[in-house]
Amino acid sequence: MLTPTAFGSRRLQRTALATAALLTLTGAALASSHREAPAITGTPKVDATDFYMFRSYEANRAGYVTLVANYLPLQDAYGGPNYFKLDPNALYEIHVDNNGDAKEDISFQFRFKNELKDIMVPAPLGTMVSIPLTQAGAIKDVNDANSNVRETFTLDVVTGDRRSGTRTAVMNGSSPVFDKPVDNIGTKTFPGAGAYAAYAAKHIYTVNMPGCAMPAKVFVGQRQDPFAVNLGTIFDLVNAPVAFITDPTLIGAAGPGDLADKNVTTLSLEVHRDCLITKAGAAANDPAAVIGGWTTASLRQGHLHSGSPKSGYDTSAVKAGPWTQVSRLGMPLVNEVVIGLKDKDKFNASKPSGDMQFASYVTNPTLPVLIDAVLGLGGAAPTNPGRVDLQTVFLTGIKGVNQMSTVTPSEMLRLNTGIEPVPFASQNRLGLVGNILAGGTDSAGFPNGRRPKDDIVDISLVAMMGGLCMANGTTDALGFGAACNPSAVPLKETSFKLHDGVDQATVPLLPAFPYLNTPIGGTK
């Protein structure tokens, strides 16, 4: 059962905000989660790319929290004729921990079904023949007659353990079935200016969430990839075109990144904040206002066929055995640039409650050493033992910012739902870090959750190269220990000027739910 609550708000101290802003580098470093582990490269339909969780900043929706899980990376818009349908044999989930035990208390579970309509047309001799395409003409409406495949999904809410808890279906009127829009094939299939956007908007559903008195919103469909990063150059030994920025005006002149022409498939929910926490009236200064979130995808252990399958839509295929988790994502880039290569598949199969097995990757991070070496910085990696600064953000959350009532070391994205959202135009792309540097009032950004505009890469570079110890100072102001001080940061003030040559603020986004932009169409 989702528990209703009301929130207050408070102004957070600048020092704590700076911490929060800089702290997140541990798990977030240099790109979104695309092809992050060896095994997941073979099952791209269940590969999570990014996870967002933030207070809704759409007008008149400030009481809501938006959760976005993106899957199926690197979609080329022209990728027909079958395009990018999600896996009907998979279980996609968004989890929320609202008491700090590193276990899910609420899970939103998505299952998909792709029904082949088998549209046929008459051949010259009168024989009816199946068409080879996803569409037989222009598409305008939900479950349009010209769509050759009907893509649908169901959504269940599970309270308690994801497998043994109480499960309730979310209803689309009197039916548990929701339609997913066809991908943006092109201008012939969706003719007219804004045609695809209008068509996709018909798939934003207002629903009654079980146990919640306030109606929620749901959208599942293709979107433009919202993450700005020089993906190729970053993984070419951090071969970034701009290593350090000394002129702030250069940031706005940066390019859009390698993913600017790619799409993803998004699972989006907007749920009232009162329905995600445990304590009625919890305000921003109350740890009960903080939630943790992550997304997973799972497949069945077994795969059997009753005879030879006739097509990819053949229901004779039987998936057997328990669900096996194959993808996991909370804070960005943990698996890519924190977890060692030998343990990446293991991390994708793990749960937050077991994260201490990966603690050595946090206490002894290798990314600063690599950045130091490949950029020729001459020993710029921070030297404070154990990287307590990173442990705090990565495993426990920041006290007074996004630490929960009970502290269980675990990796997840943490959001203080009591902090008021900031309108898009006023958001600082550097989140809490930028807010502190600018002396502003935007305390609603990464690492306090994650908004689409937050420039994860730049924030993470600052934190990884010692920004937290700079903020901790010589008086241990932030509680990271006396060894975490400016003398442990060879890069010193220059660490605040790290930049990857890509500007997250240039990514086109929508002003309202589902926030991610209309996908790029296949017609050039």
Coordinates of C-alpha atoms in Angstrom, one line a residue:
M1 CA 0.0 0.0 0.0
L2 CA 1.4 3.4 -0.9
T3 CA 1.5 5.7 2.1
P4 CA 0.2 9.3 1.8
T5 CA 2.3 12.1 3.2
A6 CA 2.7 15.9 3.0
F7 CA 5.9 17.8 2.8
G8 CA 7.4 21.0 4.0
S9 CA 10.5 22.6 2.7
R10 CA 13.6 24.3 4.0
R11 CA 16.7 26.0 2.8
L12 CA 19.7 23.7 2.9
Q13 CA 23.0 25.0 4.2
R14 CA 25.4 25.9 1.4
T15 CA 28.1 23.7 2.7
A16 CA 25.8 20.7 2.7
L17 CA 24.6 21.5 -0.8
A18 CA 28.1 21.8 -2.1
T19 CA 28.8 18.5 -0.7
A20 CA 25.8 16.9 -2.3
A21 CA 26.6 18.5 -5.5
L22 CA 30.1 17.3 -5.6
L23 CA 29.6 14.1 -3.9
T24 CA 28.0 12.1 -6.6
L25 CA 30.9 11.3 -8.6
T26 CA 31.3 8.0 -7.1
G27 CA 28.7 6.4 -9.1
A28 CA 28.4 8.8 -11.9
A29 CA 31.2 9.4 -14.1
L30 CA 31.5 9.8 -17.8
A31 CA 28.6 8.6 -19.9
S32 CA 25.2 7.1 -19.6
S33 CA 24.8 3.4 -19.1
H34 CA 25.1 2.0 -22.7
R35 CA 26.5 -1.5 -23.1
E36 CA 28.1 -1.3 -19.7
A37 CA 28.7 -5.0 -19.0
P38 CA 29.8 -7.9 -21.3
A39 CA 26.7 -10.0 -20.9
I40 CA 24.2 -7.2 -21.5
T41 CA 25.6 -6.5 -24.9
G42 CA 23.9 -9.7 -26.1
T43 CA 20.4 -8.6 -24.9
P44 CA 20.1 -4.9 -25.7
K45 CA 16.3 -4.9 -25.2
V46 CA 16.9 -5.2 -21.4
D47 CA 19.9 -2.8 -21.2
A48 CA 19.0 0.1 -19.0
T49 CA 20.7 3.3 -20.2
D50 CA 19.7 6.0 -17.7
F51 CA 17.5 6.4 -14.6
Y52 CA 16.0 9.8 -13.5
M53 CA 14.1 10.7 -10.4
F54 CA 13.1 14.3 -9.6
R55 CA 10.4 16.5 -8.3
S56 CA 8.2 17.4 -11.3
Y57 CA 8.9 21.0 -12.5
E58 CA 5.9 21.2 -14.9
A59 CA 3.5 24.0 -13.9
N60 CA 1.0 22.9 -11.3
R61 CA 2.6 19.5 -10.9
A62 CA 5.1 20.4 -8.1
G63 CA 3.6 17.8 -5.7
Y64 CA 4.7 15.0 -7.9
V65 CA 7.8 12.9 -8.4
T66 CA 8.8 11.8 -11.9
L67 CA 10.6 8.5 -12.4
V68 CA 12.1 7.7 -15.8
A69 CA 13.9 4.5 -16.8
N70 CA 15.4 4.3 -20.3
Y71 CA 16.1 1.1 -22.1
L72 CA 17.4 -0.3 -25.4
P73 CA 20.4 2.1 -26.2
L74 CA 21.8 3.6 -29.4
Q75 CA 18.6 3.4 -31.5
D76 CA 19.1 4.7 -35.0
A77 CA 15.9 6.3 -36.1
Y78 CA 16.1 4.6 -39.5
G79 CA 16.4 1.2 -37.9
G80 CA 13.5 -0.5 -39.7
P81 CA 11.6 -2.4 -40.7
N82 CA 11.1 -3.9 -37.2
Y83 CA 12.3 -1.0 -35.2
F84 CA 12.8 -1.1 -31.4
K85 CA 10.1 -3.1 -29.5
L86 CA 10.8 -4.1 -25.9
D87 CA 11.1 -7.7 -24.9
P88 CA 7.7 -9.5 -24.2
N89 CA 9.7 -12.1 -22.3
A90 CA 11.3 -9.6 -19.9
L91 CA 10.2 -8.0 -16.7
Y92 CA 11.0 -4.3 -16.4
E93 CA 10.9 -2.7 -13.0
I94 CA 11.3 0.6 -11.2
H95 CA 11.9 0.2 -7.4
V96 CA 11.6 2.6 -4.5
D97 CA 13.1 2.1 -1.1
N98 CA 11.4 4.5 1.4
N99 CA 12.8 3.3 4.8
G100 CA 16.6 2.9 4.1
D101 CA 17.0 -0.8 4.4
A102 CA 18.3 -1.1 0.8
K103 CA 15.3 -3.2 -0.2
E104 CA 12.4 -2.3 -2.4
D105 CA 9.2 -1.2 -0.7
I106 CA 7.3 -0.3 -3.9
S107 CA 8.0 -1.8 -7.3
F108 CA 6.4 -0.7 -10.6
Q109 CA 6.5 -3.7 -12.9
F110 CA 6.0 -3.4 -16.7
R111 CA 5.3 -6.4 -19.0
F112 CA 5.0 -6.1 -22.8
K113 CA 3.2 -7.9 -25.5
N114 CA 3.6 -7.4 -29.3
E115 CA 0.7 -8.7 -31.2
L116 CA 1.1 -9.3 -35.0
K117 CA -2.0 -8.3 -36.8
D118 CA -0.7 -9.8 -40.0
I119 CA -2.2 -7.2 -42.4
M120 CA -2.6 -8.6 -45.9
V121 CA -3.1 -7.0 -49.3
P122 CA -4.3 -8.6 -52.5
A123 CA -1.6 -9.7 -55.0
P124 CA -2.1 -9.2 -58.7
L125 CA -3.9 -12.6 -59.1
G126 CA -6.2 -11.9 -56.1
T127 CA -4.3 -13.9 -53.5
M128 CA -4.0 -12.2 -50.1
V129 CA -0.4 -11.8 -49.0
S130 CA 1.0 -10.6 -45.7
I131 CA 2.8 -7.2 -45.9
P132 CA 6.5 -7.0 -44.9
L133 CA 6.3 -3.8 -43.0
T134 CA 5.3 -2.6 -39.5
Q135 CA 2.7 -0.3 -41.1
A136 CA 0.3 -0.4 -44.0
G137 CA -0.2 3.4 -44.2
A138 CA -0.3 6.5 -42.2
I139 CA -0.7 6.1 -38.4
K140 CA -2.7 8.6 -36.4
D141 CA -4.5 6.9 -33.5
V142 CA -3.9 4.5 -30.6
N143 CA -4.0 1.0 -32.0
D144 CA -4.4 2.4 -35.5
A145 CA -5.8 0.1 -38.2
N146 CA -2.7 0.7 -40.3
S147 CA -0.3 -0.5 -37.6
N148 CA 0.7 -4.1 -38.3
V149 CA 1.9 -4.8 -34.8
R150 CA 0.0 -3.7 -31.7
E151 CA 2.5 -3.0 -28.9
T152 CA 0.9 -3.1 -25.4
F153 CA 2.0 -3.3 -21.8
T154 CA 0.6 -3.9 -18.3
L155 CA 1.7 -2.2 -15.2
D156 CA 1.5 -3.7 -11.7
V157 CA 2.4 -2.1 -8.4
V158 CA 4.0 -4.4 -5.8
T159 CA 4.3 -3.4 -2.2
G160 CA 7.0 -5.2 -0.2
D161 CA 9.3 -7.7 -1.8
R162 CA 9.3 -7.6 -5.6
R163 CA 8.5 -11.3 -6.0
S164 CA 6.4 -12.1 -2.9
G165 CA 4.8 -8.8 -2.0
T166 CA 1.2 -7.7 -2.6
R167 CA 0.6 -7.1 -6.4
T168 CA -2.1 -4.9 -7.8
A169 CA -2.8 -4.1 -11.5
V170 CA -3.0 -0.5 -12.6
M171 CA -6.0 -0.1 -14.8
N172 CA -6.6 1.7 -18.1
G173 CA -10.3 2.3 -17.4
S174 CA -11.7 -1.2 -17.1
S175 CA -8.8 -2.9 -18.8
P176 CA -5.3 -3.7 -17.5
V177 CA -3.8 -3.2 -21.0
F178 CA -2.1 0.0 -22.2
D179 CA -1.0 0.8 -25.7
K180 CA 2.6 1.8 -26.5
P181 CA 3.1 4.1 -29.5
V182 CA 4.8 2.9 -32.7
D183 CA 8.3 4.2 -33.0
N184 CA 8.8 7.4 -35.0
I185 CA 9.2 5.7 -38.4
G186 CA 9.1 8.9 -40.5
T187 CA 7.1 11.7 -42.2
K188 CA 5.2 9.4 -44.5
T189 CA 3.9 7.2 -41.7
F190 CA 3.3 10.3 -39.5
P191 CA 2.5 13.1 -42.0
G192 CA 2.3 16.7 -41.1
A193 CA 4.1 19.0 -38.7
G194 CA 4.0 17.7 -35.1
A195 CA 2.1 14.6 -36.2
Y196 CA 4.3 12.2 -34.2
A197 CA 4.3 14.3 -31.1
A198 CA 0.5 14.5 -31.2
Y199 CA 0.2 10.8 -31.8
A200 CA 2.6 9.9 -28.9
A201 CA 0.7 12.3 -26.6
K202 CA -2.4 10.1 -26.9
H203 CA -0.4 7.5 -25.1
I204 CA 0.0 9.5 -21.9
Y205 CA -2.4 7.9 -19.5
T206 CA -3.8 9.3 -16.3
V207 CA -4.3 6.4 -13.9
N208 CA -5.4 5.6 -10.4
M209 CA -2.3 4.2 -8.6
P210 CA -3.3 1.5 -6.1
G211 CA -3.1 2.8 -2.5
C212 CA -2.7 6.4 -3.7
A213 CA -5.4 9.1 -3.5
M214 CA -3.9 11.3 -6.2
P215 CA -4.0 10.2 -9.9
A216 CA -0.7 9.4 -11.5
K217 CA 0.6 9.5 -15.1
V218 CA 2.1 6.8 -17.2
F219 CA 3.9 6.9 -20.5
V220 CA 5.9 4.2 -22.3
G221 CA 7.4 4.9 -25.7
Q222 CA 10.4 6.0 -27.8
R223 CA 12.1 9.3 -27.0
Q224 CA 15.2 11.1 -28.1
D225 CA 18.2 10.0 -25.9
P226 CA 18.5 12.9 -23.4
F227 CA 22.1 12.3 -22.3
A228 CA 24.8 14.5 -23.7
V229 CA 28.2 12.9 -23.8
N230 CA 31.2 12.4 -26.1
L231 CA 30.7 8.6 -25.7
G232 CA 33.5 7.6 -28.2
T233 CA 36.1 10.0 -27.0
I234 CA 35.4 9.4 -23.3
F235 CA 36.0 5.6 -23.6
D236 CA 39.1 6.3 -25.8
L237 CA 41.1 6.9 -22.7
V238 CA 39.2 10.1 -21.8
N239 CA 40.2 11.6 -25.2
A240 CA 37.9 14.6 -24.5
P241 CA 38.2 17.6 -26.8
V242 CA 38.2 19.9 -23.7
A243 CA 39.9 18.7 -20.6
F244 CA 39.7 21.9 -18.5
I245 CA 37.5 24.9 -18.9
T246 CA 38.9 28.2 -17.8
D247 CA 36.4 30.4 -19.7
P248 CA 32.8 29.7 -18.5
T249 CA 31.5 31.1 -21.9
L250 CA 33.0 28.0 -23.6
I251 CA 30.5 25.7 -21.8
G252 CA 27.6 27.1 -23.7
A253 CA 29.5 26.7 -27.0
A254 CA 30.1 23.0 -26.5
G255 CA 28.5 20.5 -28.9
P256 CA 25.6 18.2 -28.3
G257 CA 27.5 14.9 -28.0
D258 CA 27.5 11.5 -29.7
L259 CA 24.0 10.5 -28.6
A260 CA 22.3 13.5 -30.1
D261 CA 21.0 11.5 -33.1
K262 CA 20.0 8.4 -31.1
N263 CA 16.7 7.4 -29.5
V264 CA 15.8 5.2 -26.5
T265 CA 12.7 3.6 -25.1
T266 CA 11.4 5.2 -21.9
L267 CA 9.3 3.9 -19.0
S268 CA 7.9 7.0 -17.3
L269 CA 5.8 7.5 -14.2
E270 CA 4.6 10.5 -12.4
V271 CA 3.4 9.7 -8.8
H272 CA 2.5 12.1 -6.1
R273 CA 5.3 12.4 -3.5
D274 CA 2.8 11.6 -0.7
C275 CA 2.5 8.1 -2.1
L276 CA 6.2 7.3 -2.1
I277 CA 7.2 8.0 1.5
T278 CA 6.3 6.6 4.9
K279 CA 5.8 9.5 7.2
A280 CA 2.9 12.0 6.7
G281 CA 4.1 15.5 6.8
A282 CA 7.8 14.7 6.4
A283 CA 9.6 18.0 5.5
A284 CA 12.9 18.6 3.7
N285 CA 14.9 18.4 6.9
D286 CA 13.4 15.1 7.8
P287 CA 15.2 12.0 6.6
A288 CA 11.8 10.3 6.1
A289 CA 11.3 12.6 3.1
V290 CA 14.1 10.8 1.2
I291 CA 13.6 7.9 -1.1
G292 CA 16.0 5.7 -3.0
G293 CA 15.3 4.5 -6.5
W294 CA 16.7 2.2 -9.2
T295 CA 15.5 0.2 -12.2
T296 CA 16.1 -3.4 -13.1
A297 CA 15.2 -5.8 -16.0
S298 CA 14.9 -9.6 -15.6
L299 CA 14.6 -12.6 -17.8
R300 CA 13.3 -16.1 -17.2
Q301 CA 16.0 -18.8 -16.5
G302 CA 14.6 -21.3 -19.0
H303 CA 13.4 -21.0 -22.6
L304 CA 11.4 -23.8 -24.3
H305 CA 9.5 -24.1 -27.6
S306 CA 6.5 -26.3 -28.3
G307 CA 7.5 -27.0 -31.9
S308 CA 9.4 -24.7 -34.2
P309 CA 8.6 -21.0 -33.7
K310 CA 6.9 -19.4 -36.7
S311 CA 8.0 -15.8 -36.0
G312 CA 9.2 -13.5 -33.3
Y313 CA 5.6 -13.0 -32.3
D314 CA 5.0 -16.8 -31.9
T315 CA 3.4 -17.5 -28.5
S316 CA 4.5 -21.1 -28.6
A317 CA 7.8 -20.1 -26.9
V318 CA 7.6 -20.8 -23.2
K319 CA 9.8 -19.0 -20.7
A320 CA 10.2 -21.1 -17.5
G321 CA 11.9 -20.8 -14.2
P322 CA 12.3 -17.8 -11.8
W323 CA 13.1 -14.3 -13.0
T324 CA 16.9 -13.7 -13.3
Q325 CA 18.0 -10.0 -13.0
V326 CA 20.3 -9.1 -15.9
S327 CA 20.3 -5.2 -15.7
R328 CA 20.5 -2.7 -12.9
L329 CA 20.8 1.0 -12.8
G330 CA 20.5 3.6 -10.0
M331 CA 23.1 6.4 -10.0
P332 CA 24.6 6.9 -13.5
L333 CA 27.8 5.2 -14.6
V334 CA 28.4 3.0 -11.6
N335 CA 28.9 -0.1 -13.6
E336 CA 30.7 1.6 -16.5
V337 CA 33.5 3.4 -14.6
V338 CA 33.5 2.3 -11.0
I339 CA 32.9 -1.5 -11.0
G340 CA 35.9 -3.6 -12.3
L341 CA 35.5 -5.4 -15.6
K342 CA 35.4 -8.8 -14.0
D343 CA 32.5 -7.9 -11.8
K344 CA 30.2 -5.9 -14.2
D345 CA 27.9 -8.8 -14.9
K346 CA 27.8 -9.7 -11.2
F347 CA 26.8 -6.1 -10.4
N348 CA 24.0 -6.1 -13.0
A349 CA 22.6 -9.2 -11.2
S350 CA 22.9 -7.8 -7.7
K351 CA 20.6 -5.9 -5.3
P352 CA 21.4 -2.8 -3.3
S353 CA 21.3 -4.8 -0.1
G354 CA 24.4 -6.7 -1.2
D355 CA 26.5 -3.8 -2.3
M356 CA 29.2 -4.1 0.3
Q357 CA 30.7 -6.8 -1.8
F358 CA 31.6 -4.0 -4.3
A359 CA 32.8 -1.5 -1.6
S360 CA 36.5 -1.8 -2.5
Y361 CA 35.7 -0.2 -5.9
V362 CA 34.5 2.9 -4.0
T363 CA 37.2 3.0 -1.4
N364 CA 39.9 2.6 -4.0
P365 CA 38.5 4.1 -7.2
T366 CA 40.6 3.6 -10.3
L367 CA 39.0 6.3 -12.5
P368 CA 41.0 9.2 -10.9
V369 CA 44.2 7.3 -11.5
L370 CA 43.2 6.7 -15.2
I371 CA 42.2 10.4 -15.7
D372 CA 45.5 11.5 -14.1
A373 CA 47.5 9.2 -16.4
V374 CA 45.8 9.8 -19.7
L375 CA 45.5 13.6 -19.3
G376 CA 49.0 13.8 -18.2
L377 CA 48.1 15.8 -15.0
G378 CA 51.3 14.8 -13.2
G379 CA 49.8 13.1 -10.1
A380 CA 46.5 14.8 -9.8
A381 CA 44.5 11.9 -8.3
P382 CA 43.2 12.7 -4.8
T383 CA 45.2 11.0 -2.0
N384 CA 42.8 10.9 0.9
P385 CA 42.8 7.2 2.2
G386 CA 39.6 5.2 1.6
R387 CA 37.9 8.0 -0.2
V388 CA 35.4 8.5 2.6
D389 CA 34.0 11.4 0.6
L390 CA 32.9 9.0 -2.1
Q391 CA 31.8 6.4 0.3
T392 CA 29.3 8.9 1.9
V393 CA 27.7 9.7 -1.4
F394 CA 27.9 6.4 -3.1
L395 CA 26.8 4.2 -0.2
T396 CA 25.0 6.2 2.5
G397 CA 23.7 9.5 1.1
I398 CA 24.6 12.9 2.5
K399 CA 23.4 13.7 6.0
G400 CA 21.0 16.7 5.9
V401 CA 20.6 16.4 2.2
N402 CA 19.6 12.9 0.9
Q403 CA 20.4 10.4 3.7
M404 CA 17.5 8.2 4.8
S405 CA 16.2 7.5 8.3
T406 CA 18.0 4.2 8.4
V407 CA 21.4 4.1 6.8
T408 CA 22.2 0.9 5.0
P409 CA 25.3 1.1 2.7
S410 CA 24.0 0.6 -0.8
E411 CA 24.0 2.2 -4.3
M412 CA 20.9 3.9 -5.5
L413 CA 19.7 7.3 -6.6
R414 CA 18.5 9.2 -3.6
L415 CA 16.0 12.1 -3.7
N416 CA 14.8 14.4 -1.0
T417 CA 11.2 14.7 -2.0
G418 CA 10.7 17.6 0.4
I419 CA 12.9 20.0 -1.6
E420 CA 10.8 22.2 -3.9
P421 CA 11.4 21.8 -7.7
V422 CA 13.0 24.6 -9.7
P423 CA 11.5 25.7 -13.1
F424 CA 13.5 24.4 -16.1
A425 CA 14.7 27.9 -17.1
S426 CA 16.2 28.5 -13.6
Q427 CA 17.8 25.1 -13.2
N428 CA 21.6 25.1 -12.9
R429 CA 22.9 22.4 -15.3
L430 CA 25.6 21.6 -12.7
G431 CA 23.0 20.8 -10.1
L432 CA 24.0 21.4 -6.5
V433 CA 27.6 22.1 -7.5
G434 CA 26.6 24.8 -9.9
N435 CA 24.1 26.2 -7.4
I436 CA 26.8 26.6 -4.8
L437 CA 29.3 28.2 -7.2
A438 CA 26.7 30.6 -8.5
G439 CA 25.3 31.4 -5.0
G440 CA 21.8 30.4 -6.3
T441 CA 18.8 28.7 -4.9
D442 CA 18.6 25.5 -7.0
S443 CA 19.0 22.7 -4.5
A444 CA 16.8 20.3 -6.4
G445 CA 19.5 18.9 -8.8
F446 CA 21.9 16.0 -9.0
P447 CA 22.9 14.4 -6.7
N448 CA 19.7 15.1 -5.0
G449 CA 17.9 12.9 -7.5
R450 CA 18.6 13.5 -11.1
R451 CA 16.9 15.8 -13.6
P452 CA 17.3 15.5 -17.4
K453 CA 19.1 18.9 -17.5
D454 CA 21.7 18.0 -14.9
D455 CA 25.2 17.7 -16.5
I456 CA 26.2 14.4 -14.8
V457 CA 29.6 14.2 -16.6
D458 CA 30.9 17.6 -15.5
I459 CA 29.6 17.2 -11.9
S460 CA 31.1 13.8 -11.7
L461 CA 34.5 14.9 -13.0
V462 CA 34.7 17.6 -10.3
A463 CA 33.8 15.2 -7.5
M464 CA 36.1 12.3 -8.7
M465 CA 39.1 14.6 -8.8
G466 CA 38.7 15.8 -5.3
G467 CA 36.1 18.5 -5.2
L468 CA 34.6 17.0 -2.1
C469 CA 37.8 17.3 -0.1
M470 CA 38.1 20.9 -1.2
A471 CA 34.7 21.6 0.2
N472 CA 35.5 19.7 3.4
G473 CA 38.4 22.1 4.0
T474 CA 40.8 21.9 6.9
T475 CA 38.2 21.8 9.6
D476 CA 36.4 18.6 8.4
A477 CA 33.3 20.8 7.9
L478 CA 31.4 18.0 6.0
G479 CA 32.5 15.1 8.2
F480 CA 34.6 13.2 5.7
G481 CA 37.6 13.0 8.0
A482 CA 40.7 15.1 8.6
A483 CA 42.5 13.4 5.7
C484 CA 39.9 14.7 3.2
N485 CA 41.3 18.2 2.9
P486 CA 42.7 20.5 0.2
S487 CA 46.2 19.1 0.7
A488 CA 44.9 15.7 -0.6
V489 CA 43.8 17.3 -3.8
P490 CA 46.7 18.0 -6.1
L491 CA 44.4 19.6 -8.7
K492 CA 42.9 22.0 -6.1
E493 CA 40.7 24.8 -7.5
T494 CA 41.3 23.5 -11.1
S495 CA 39.2 20.5 -10.2
F496 CA 36.1 22.8 -10.3
K497 CA 36.8 23.6 -14.0
L498 CA 36.8 20.1 -15.4
H499 CA 34.5 19.8 -18.5
D500 CA 34.0 17.0 -21.1
G501 CA 33.4 19.3 -24.1
V502 CA 29.6 18.5 -24.2
D503 CA 26.8 20.7 -22.8
Q504 CA 23.9 18.9 -21.3
A505 CA 21.9 22.2 -21.3
T506 CA 21.8 22.0 -25.1
V507 CA 19.8 18.8 -25.2
P508 CA 16.2 19.5 -26.4
L509 CA 13.6 18.5 -23.7
L510 CA 9.9 18.9 -23.2
P511 CA 8.5 21.3 -20.5
A512 CA 6.1 18.7 -19.2
F513 CA 5.6 15.0 -18.6
P514 CA 7.2 12.8 -19.9
Y515 CA 9.9 15.6 -20.2
L516 CA 12.1 13.7 -22.7
N517 CA 11.9 15.0 -26.2
T518 CA 10.0 13.6 -29.2
P519 CA 12.1 10.9 -30.8
I520 CA 14.1 11.6 -34.0
G521 CA 12.2 10.3 -37.1
G522 CA 13.6 7.9 -39.6
T523 CA 13.2 10.2 -42.6
K524 CA 16.2 12.3 -43.2

